[in-house]
Structures are given as C-alpha cells and as structure tokens.
Amino acid sequence: MEPALWQKILDLCNRLSNVTYENLTKIIRLESTGSATAARNLDDSDQNDIDTWMGGGTCFSMTWHLYQSLRDMGLNPRLVMGHKRKERNIHCALILPDADPNASSRAEGVAIHLEFLFDPGYLIFDPLPIPLPKPFGAGEALFPLVPNSVRLVRPDMDSMELWTGGALRTDGSISSPMKLRFEYPVAGVSVEEFKQHWSESFYREMMTYPVLNRLDRERGVQYYYQKGNLVTRDANGSRMERIAEPERVEKLSEIFRLSPELVSRALGILSK
C-alpha cells in the first residue's frame, strides 16, 4: 500500500472511531418510517457522511460508510457477514485487499494478496492484517489492542474467526479469556445481499432494548450499555454498574456523546 494512501485509510478509521455504536437512531428511524426498507434507505442516504449522522450507528451503517469511503479512494473492499453458531448474518465487517500488486505471496502457484480486516461494528478501528491458514502461513495472529486483545484465526482459505479477550499483560498472558465472537466466510457478499441482511436486522431481538458501545482510544477505555447496565472496561478489567431509570437520559447522553433528545426519544419508543 502506498504510504499516502495508507495514511488516508488510517485517518478515515480514526474519524470513524469517534462515532458511538448505538441502535437508538435505528429504533427512531424504524418507528418513523414503519418499515425496515424505508428506515434503511434513510440510514443509507444520511449516513454516508459522518457529519450528518443523528448520533452514531450499528455495524451495518458504520461498515457501509467505510465501504463507500474506501470505494471513493479507488479501492475494492469486500463486505463480509459474521455468523454465530446459532445465528447467521447477525454482524458485518469489511475485508480490503492490499492495493500494492507486490504485496502478495504464492500458494500452490496462485498469488494470494495481503488483506486487512476492518470491523468498526465491534469497535476495531485498526486495520488488521489477515493471516494465511496453515501451511501457507501462521494460521492465526494476535493483536494486543487496548482494552480488548484480538485474535484472528484461519481454519482454512474460505473462513476466518474473530476472537477477543482482555488486554495483554507484560508477562504475555491475557487478562480475561479469549472468546469466539464471529465466523466470517471471507469471500464476501454482494451489496444487494448485504442490504437484505441490513433490513432484516431491524427486526432482531436487540432492537427491543438500547445497546450503546463507545471506545475511548486515547485512554484505552470501552463503555458498553445494555438493559440498564453499564460496563466500563480498561486494561485492568471490567466494572459494571446499574443506571437508575431517572438518571438514564442524562448519563447515557454524557457517556456516549449523544444528544439528550435522541436518547429520550428512543427510550420513549421502547417503553410503549
């Protein structure tokens, strides 16, 4: 990757890292339009530009923004869907092949280009080099991000696993065990299929309660809120506290950098 282009990509990721993951905007748009397709189209049209976002976005809107921005740079990213063992297509991310034709290796006579994973919906704002499966590569790679370490595992050429755990200690151990989060078929999906899964996401169970997630990269602190509980995670571990209902609008707007009006409106919709 040319240094100037790579710096543009890093700057894009840094801007995106200031966006809060939140489903409140999504809840409001669904209630306002009455259908997932209309809500998604509104999301699509408004959220191409971070500056016009009402508050933040979920994995679909954040990944779509990143996809559009990289395409505008003349690059060819792939949209990929994430599966859990009992649920399919519940998460999404993006894979970017290195634009440098010299950044490749060969396996069985076929050139394999270096690729990077971008997963803003899981608050991974660093492009992660994707390892090759054995015997062509190490089969896995550990990235000591803070507060959550990330491990990418390649069982074979067609798939990739995302594992996360606690911060990496000075002795090389992880502060909390690694857990398998998602499995990705690396071939990717079409824009049409991606938008179909995006529309389906408006009716998933997570749309029945607020989900907020923000990463303070400078301090290495993650804030996660769900069903009344706030989890604060840093290199030393996690702490959980209950936010009383009368305090929720004020505290959530402050911690997650959202307008009180947006938080209040979404919570009101959920309480109906």
Short mmCIF file of C-alpha atoms in Angstrom, two decimals:
data_model
loop_
_atom_site.label_atom_id
_atom_site.label_comp_id
_atom_site.label_asym_id
_atom_site.label_seq_id
_atom_site.Cartn_x
_atom_site.Cartn_y
_atom_site.Cartn_z
CA MET A 1 0.00 0.00 0.00
CA GLU A 2 1.38 3.43 -0.92
CA PRO A 3 2.20 5.44 2.26
CA ALA A 4 -0.01 8.39 1.28
CA LEU A 5 -3.00 6.13 0.57
CA TRP A 6 -2.41 4.14 3.75
CA GLN A 7 -2.41 7.37 5.76
CA LYS A 8 -5.76 8.33 4.22
CA ILE A 9 -7.16 4.97 5.32
CA LEU A 10 -5.84 5.41 8.86
CA ASP A 11 -7.30 8.93 9.02
CA LEU A 12 -10.67 7.53 7.91
CA CYS A 13 -10.56 4.87 10.62
CA ASN A 14 -9.61 7.44 13.22
CA ARG A 15 -12.59 9.63 12.32
CA LEU A 16 -14.89 6.63 12.48
CA SER A 17 -13.52 5.69 15.92
CA ASN A 18 -15.13 8.84 17.32
CA VAL A 19 -18.59 7.56 16.37
CA THR A 20 -20.67 5.81 19.02
CA TYR A 21 -22.13 2.40 18.23
CA GLU A 22 -25.81 2.80 19.10
CA ASN A 23 -29.14 1.40 18.00
CA LEU A 24 -31.20 4.38 19.21
CA THR A 25 -31.09 6.12 15.83
CA LYS A 26 -32.09 2.84 14.21
CA ILE A 27 -35.05 2.44 16.58
CA ILE A 28 -36.20 6.00 15.85
CA ARG A 29 -35.96 5.55 12.08
CA LEU A 30 -37.91 2.30 12.12
CA GLU A 31 -40.65 3.86 14.23
CA SER A 32 -40.75 6.95 12.00
CA THR A 33 -40.93 5.14 8.65
CA GLY A 34 -42.85 1.99 9.58
CA SER A 35 -40.70 -0.37 7.53
CA ALA A 36 -37.15 -1.70 7.57
CA THR A 37 -36.55 -0.89 3.91
CA ALA A 38 -37.58 2.74 4.33
CA ALA A 39 -35.57 3.04 7.54
CA ARG A 40 -32.52 1.50 5.88
CA ASN A 41 -32.80 3.79 2.87
CA LEU A 42 -32.91 6.77 5.20
CA ASP A 43 -29.90 5.36 7.01
CA ASP A 44 -28.09 4.85 3.71
CA SER A 45 -28.76 8.35 2.39
CA ASP A 46 -27.97 10.16 5.61
CA GLN A 47 -25.11 8.13 6.98
CA ASN A 48 -22.72 8.21 4.05
CA ASP A 49 -21.47 11.41 5.66
CA ILE A 50 -20.48 11.09 9.32
CA ASP A 51 -21.27 14.76 9.89
CA THR A 52 -24.97 14.19 9.14
CA TRP A 53 -25.43 11.23 11.50
CA MET A 54 -28.05 11.79 14.16
CA GLY A 55 -25.84 10.14 16.75
CA GLY A 56 -23.96 7.01 15.78
CA GLY A 57 -24.70 3.76 14.05
CA THR A 58 -24.69 -0.01 14.27
CA CYS A 59 -22.32 -2.37 12.47
CA PHE A 60 -24.26 -2.06 9.20
CA SER A 61 -24.22 1.73 8.90
CA MET A 62 -20.61 2.01 10.12
CA THR A 63 -19.39 -0.70 7.75
CA TRP A 64 -21.37 0.77 4.86
CA HIS A 65 -19.84 4.21 5.46
CA LEU A 66 -16.38 2.64 5.46
CA TYR A 67 -17.15 0.64 2.31
CA GLN A 68 -18.33 3.73 0.41
CA SER A 69 -15.34 5.78 1.57
CA LEU A 70 -12.80 3.15 0.51
CA ARG A 71 -14.53 2.78 -2.86
CA ASP A 72 -14.20 6.55 -3.31
CA MET A 73 -10.44 6.09 -2.85
CA GLY A 74 -10.39 3.70 -5.80
CA LEU A 75 -10.08 0.58 -3.62
CA ASN A 76 -12.02 -2.68 -3.81
CA PRO A 77 -13.21 -3.71 -0.34
CA ARG A 78 -15.46 -6.73 0.23
CA LEU A 79 -18.47 -6.77 2.53
CA VAL A 80 -18.46 -9.86 4.77
CA MET A 81 -21.14 -11.24 7.10
CA GLY A 82 -20.47 -12.57 10.58
CA HIS A 83 -22.12 -15.71 11.95
CA LYS A 84 -22.51 -17.20 15.39
CA ARG A 85 -23.13 -20.90 15.85
CA LYS A 86 -26.89 -20.49 16.25
CA GLU A 87 -27.39 -17.23 14.33
CA ARG A 88 -26.29 -16.30 10.85
CA ASN A 89 -25.70 -12.90 9.28
CA ILE A 90 -26.02 -11.02 12.56
CA HIS A 91 -22.84 -8.97 12.17
CA CYS A 92 -20.85 -7.47 9.33
CA ALA A 93 -17.35 -6.26 8.59
CA LEU A 94 -15.13 -5.49 5.63
CA ILE A 95 -12.03 -7.01 4.05
CA LEU A 96 -9.66 -4.85 2.00
CA PRO A 97 -7.06 -6.40 -0.33
CA ASP A 98 -3.75 -4.54 -0.42
CA ALA A 99 -3.72 -2.26 -3.46
CA ASP A 100 0.01 -2.90 -3.97
CA PRO A 101 0.39 -5.72 -6.55
CA ASN A 102 3.73 -6.64 -4.96
CA ALA A 103 2.11 -7.30 -1.56
CA SER A 104 1.32 -10.94 -2.21
CA SER A 105 2.56 -14.47 -1.61
CA ARG A 106 2.04 -17.63 -3.58
CA ALA A 107 0.23 -20.82 -2.56
CA GLU A 108 0.15 -23.77 -4.93
CA GLY A 109 1.15 -21.46 -7.76
CA VAL A 110 -1.64 -18.95 -7.08
CA ALA A 111 -0.90 -15.38 -5.95
CA ILE A 112 -2.53 -14.54 -2.60
CA HIS A 113 -2.75 -10.84 -1.81
CA LEU A 114 -2.30 -9.43 1.66
CA GLU A 115 -5.70 -8.45 3.07
CA PHE A 116 -6.90 -6.41 6.04
CA LEU A 117 -9.95 -6.80 8.29
CA PHE A 118 -11.94 -3.70 9.24
CA ASP A 119 -14.60 -4.32 11.92
CA PRO A 120 -15.90 -0.95 13.16
CA GLY A 121 -19.12 -2.53 14.46
CA TYR A 122 -17.01 -4.44 17.01
CA LEU A 123 -15.07 -1.26 17.83
CA ILE A 124 -11.99 -2.47 15.96
CA PHE A 125 -10.74 0.68 14.27
CA ASP A 126 -7.27 -0.60 13.39
CA PRO A 127 -6.86 -2.36 10.02
CA LEU A 128 -5.76 -5.88 10.99
CA PRO A 129 -3.56 -7.89 8.59
CA ILE A 130 -5.35 -11.19 8.00
CA PRO A 131 -3.12 -14.26 8.49
CA LEU A 132 -2.99 -17.07 5.96
CA PRO A 133 -4.10 -20.56 7.04
CA LYS A 134 -1.55 -23.29 7.50
CA PRO A 135 0.55 -24.45 5.68
CA PHE A 136 0.68 -21.16 3.76
CA GLY A 137 1.01 -19.01 6.89
CA ALA A 138 0.86 -18.98 10.69
CA GLY A 139 -2.86 -19.75 10.74
CA GLU A 140 -3.59 -17.09 13.35
CA ALA A 141 -2.45 -13.68 14.58
CA LEU A 142 -2.77 -11.87 17.92
CA PHE A 143 -3.27 -8.10 18.08
CA PRO A 144 -2.73 -6.59 21.56
CA LEU A 145 -5.28 -3.80 21.27
CA VAL A 146 -6.48 -1.99 24.42
CA PRO A 147 -8.67 -2.78 26.27
CA ASN A 148 -9.52 -5.87 24.18
CA SER A 149 -6.96 -8.11 22.52
CA VAL A 150 -8.00 -9.57 19.18
CA ARG A 151 -7.06 -12.90 17.64
CA LEU A 152 -7.80 -13.77 14.02
CA VAL A 153 -7.83 -17.49 13.22
CA ARG A 154 -7.92 -19.02 9.75
CA PRO A 155 -9.21 -22.62 9.84
CA ASP A 156 -8.95 -22.70 6.03
CA MET A 157 -8.79 -20.43 2.98
CA ASP A 158 -12.55 -19.87 2.98
CA SER A 159 -13.16 -18.79 6.56
CA MET A 160 -11.89 -16.64 9.40
CA GLU A 161 -12.71 -16.48 13.12
CA LEU A 162 -12.70 -13.37 15.30
CA TRP A 163 -11.74 -13.95 18.94
CA THR A 164 -11.46 -11.24 21.60
CA GLY A 165 -10.28 -11.21 25.20
CA GLY A 166 -8.72 -8.96 27.79
CA ALA A 167 -5.65 -6.79 27.50
CA LEU A 168 -2.23 -8.37 27.02
CA ARG A 169 -0.21 -8.38 30.26
CA THR A 170 3.54 -7.77 30.45
CA ASP A 171 4.10 -11.49 31.10
CA GLY A 172 2.36 -12.36 27.82
CA SER A 173 -0.89 -13.60 29.38
CA ILE A 174 -4.38 -12.22 28.64
CA SER A 175 -6.28 -10.51 31.47
CA SER A 176 -9.52 -12.34 30.56
CA PRO A 177 -10.05 -15.45 28.40
CA MET A 178 -10.40 -15.26 24.64
CA LYS A 179 -13.91 -15.95 23.31
CA LEU A 180 -15.03 -16.73 19.78
CA ARG A 181 -17.22 -13.84 18.64
CA PHE A 182 -17.91 -14.39 14.94
CA GLU A 183 -17.05 -16.58 11.99
CA TYR A 184 -16.68 -14.92 8.58
CA PRO A 185 -16.76 -16.51 5.13
CA VAL A 186 -14.01 -14.38 3.58
CA ALA A 187 -15.38 -14.44 0.01
CA GLY A 188 -17.87 -11.75 1.00
CA VAL A 189 -21.37 -10.90 -0.18
CA SER A 190 -22.86 -8.62 -2.81
CA VAL A 191 -24.18 -5.16 -1.97
CA GLU A 192 -27.70 -6.48 -2.58
CA GLU A 193 -27.29 -9.33 -0.08
CA PHE A 194 -25.65 -7.01 2.44
CA LYS A 195 -28.62 -4.63 2.29
CA GLN A 196 -31.03 -7.54 2.65
CA HIS A 197 -29.35 -8.57 5.92
CA TRP A 198 -29.30 -4.91 6.95
CA SER A 199 -33.08 -4.71 6.52
CA GLU A 200 -33.56 -7.95 8.45
CA SER A 201 -31.50 -6.55 11.33
CA PHE A 202 -34.26 -4.02 12.11
CA TYR A 203 -36.41 -6.86 13.48
CA ARG A 204 -33.82 -8.67 15.57
CA GLU A 205 -34.16 -9.05 19.32
CA MET A 206 -31.51 -6.40 20.04
CA MET A 207 -33.88 -3.74 18.69
CA THR A 208 -36.12 -4.19 21.74
CA TYR A 209 -33.66 -2.55 24.16
CA PRO A 210 -30.92 0.10 23.94
CA VAL A 211 -27.41 -1.02 23.01
CA LEU A 212 -24.63 1.56 23.25
CA ASN A 213 -20.91 1.00 22.80
CA ARG A 214 -18.09 3.53 22.68
CA LEU A 215 -14.32 3.24 22.65
CA ASP A 216 -12.06 5.96 24.00
CA ARG A 217 -8.93 5.02 22.06
CA GLU A 218 -6.70 7.61 23.72
CA ARG A 219 -7.45 6.33 27.22
CA GLY A 220 -7.97 2.68 26.24
CA VAL A 221 -11.44 2.58 27.83
CA GLN A 222 -14.60 0.95 26.47
CA TYR A 223 -18.12 1.83 27.63
CA TYR A 224 -20.92 -0.64 26.96
CA TYR A 225 -24.57 -0.24 27.95
CA GLN A 226 -27.37 -2.77 27.62
CA LYS A 227 -30.62 -3.37 29.52
CA GLY A 228 -29.86 -0.86 32.27
CA ASN A 229 -26.29 -1.99 32.95
CA LEU A 230 -23.15 0.00 32.12
CA VAL A 231 -19.89 -1.94 31.74
CA THR A 232 -16.63 0.03 31.79
CA ARG A 233 -13.62 -1.92 30.56
CA ASP A 234 -9.94 -0.94 30.59
CA ALA A 235 -6.58 -2.68 30.76
CA ASN A 236 -7.20 -3.57 34.42
CA GLY A 237 -10.52 -5.36 33.84
CA SER A 238 -14.25 -4.62 33.83
CA ARG A 239 -16.66 -2.89 36.19
CA MET A 240 -20.45 -3.00 35.98
CA GLU A 241 -22.96 -0.57 37.44
CA ARG A 242 -26.71 -0.21 37.23
CA ILE A 243 -28.01 3.11 35.93
CA ALA A 244 -31.27 4.06 37.61
CA GLU A 245 -34.10 4.92 35.24
CA PRO A 246 -34.41 8.61 36.29
CA GLU A 247 -30.70 9.11 35.51
CA ARG A 248 -30.52 7.25 32.19
CA VAL A 249 -31.08 10.08 29.72
CA GLU A 250 -28.52 12.37 31.36
CA LYS A 251 -25.86 9.72 31.97
CA LEU A 252 -26.19 7.95 28.62
CA SER A 253 -26.04 11.20 26.66
CA GLU A 254 -22.92 12.25 28.58
CA ILE A 255 -21.04 8.93 28.44
CA PHE A 256 -21.90 8.08 24.84
CA ARG A 257 -21.82 11.64 23.46
CA LEU A 258 -25.40 11.62 22.22
CA SER A 259 -27.99 14.37 22.45
CA PRO A 260 -30.41 14.04 25.39
CA GLU A 261 -33.29 14.49 22.93
CA LEU A 262 -32.21 11.47 20.88
CA VAL A 263 -31.78 9.28 23.97
CA SER A 264 -35.10 10.37 25.44
CA ARG A 265 -37.00 9.82 22.19
CA ALA A 266 -35.62 6.32 21.65
CA LEU A 267 -36.24 5.25 25.26
CA GLY A 268 -39.78 6.57 24.94
CA ILE A 269 -40.40 4.42 21.85
CA LEU A 270 -39.06 1.34 23.64
CA SER A 271 -41.29 1.94 26.67
CA LYS A 272 -44.53 1.88 24.66
#
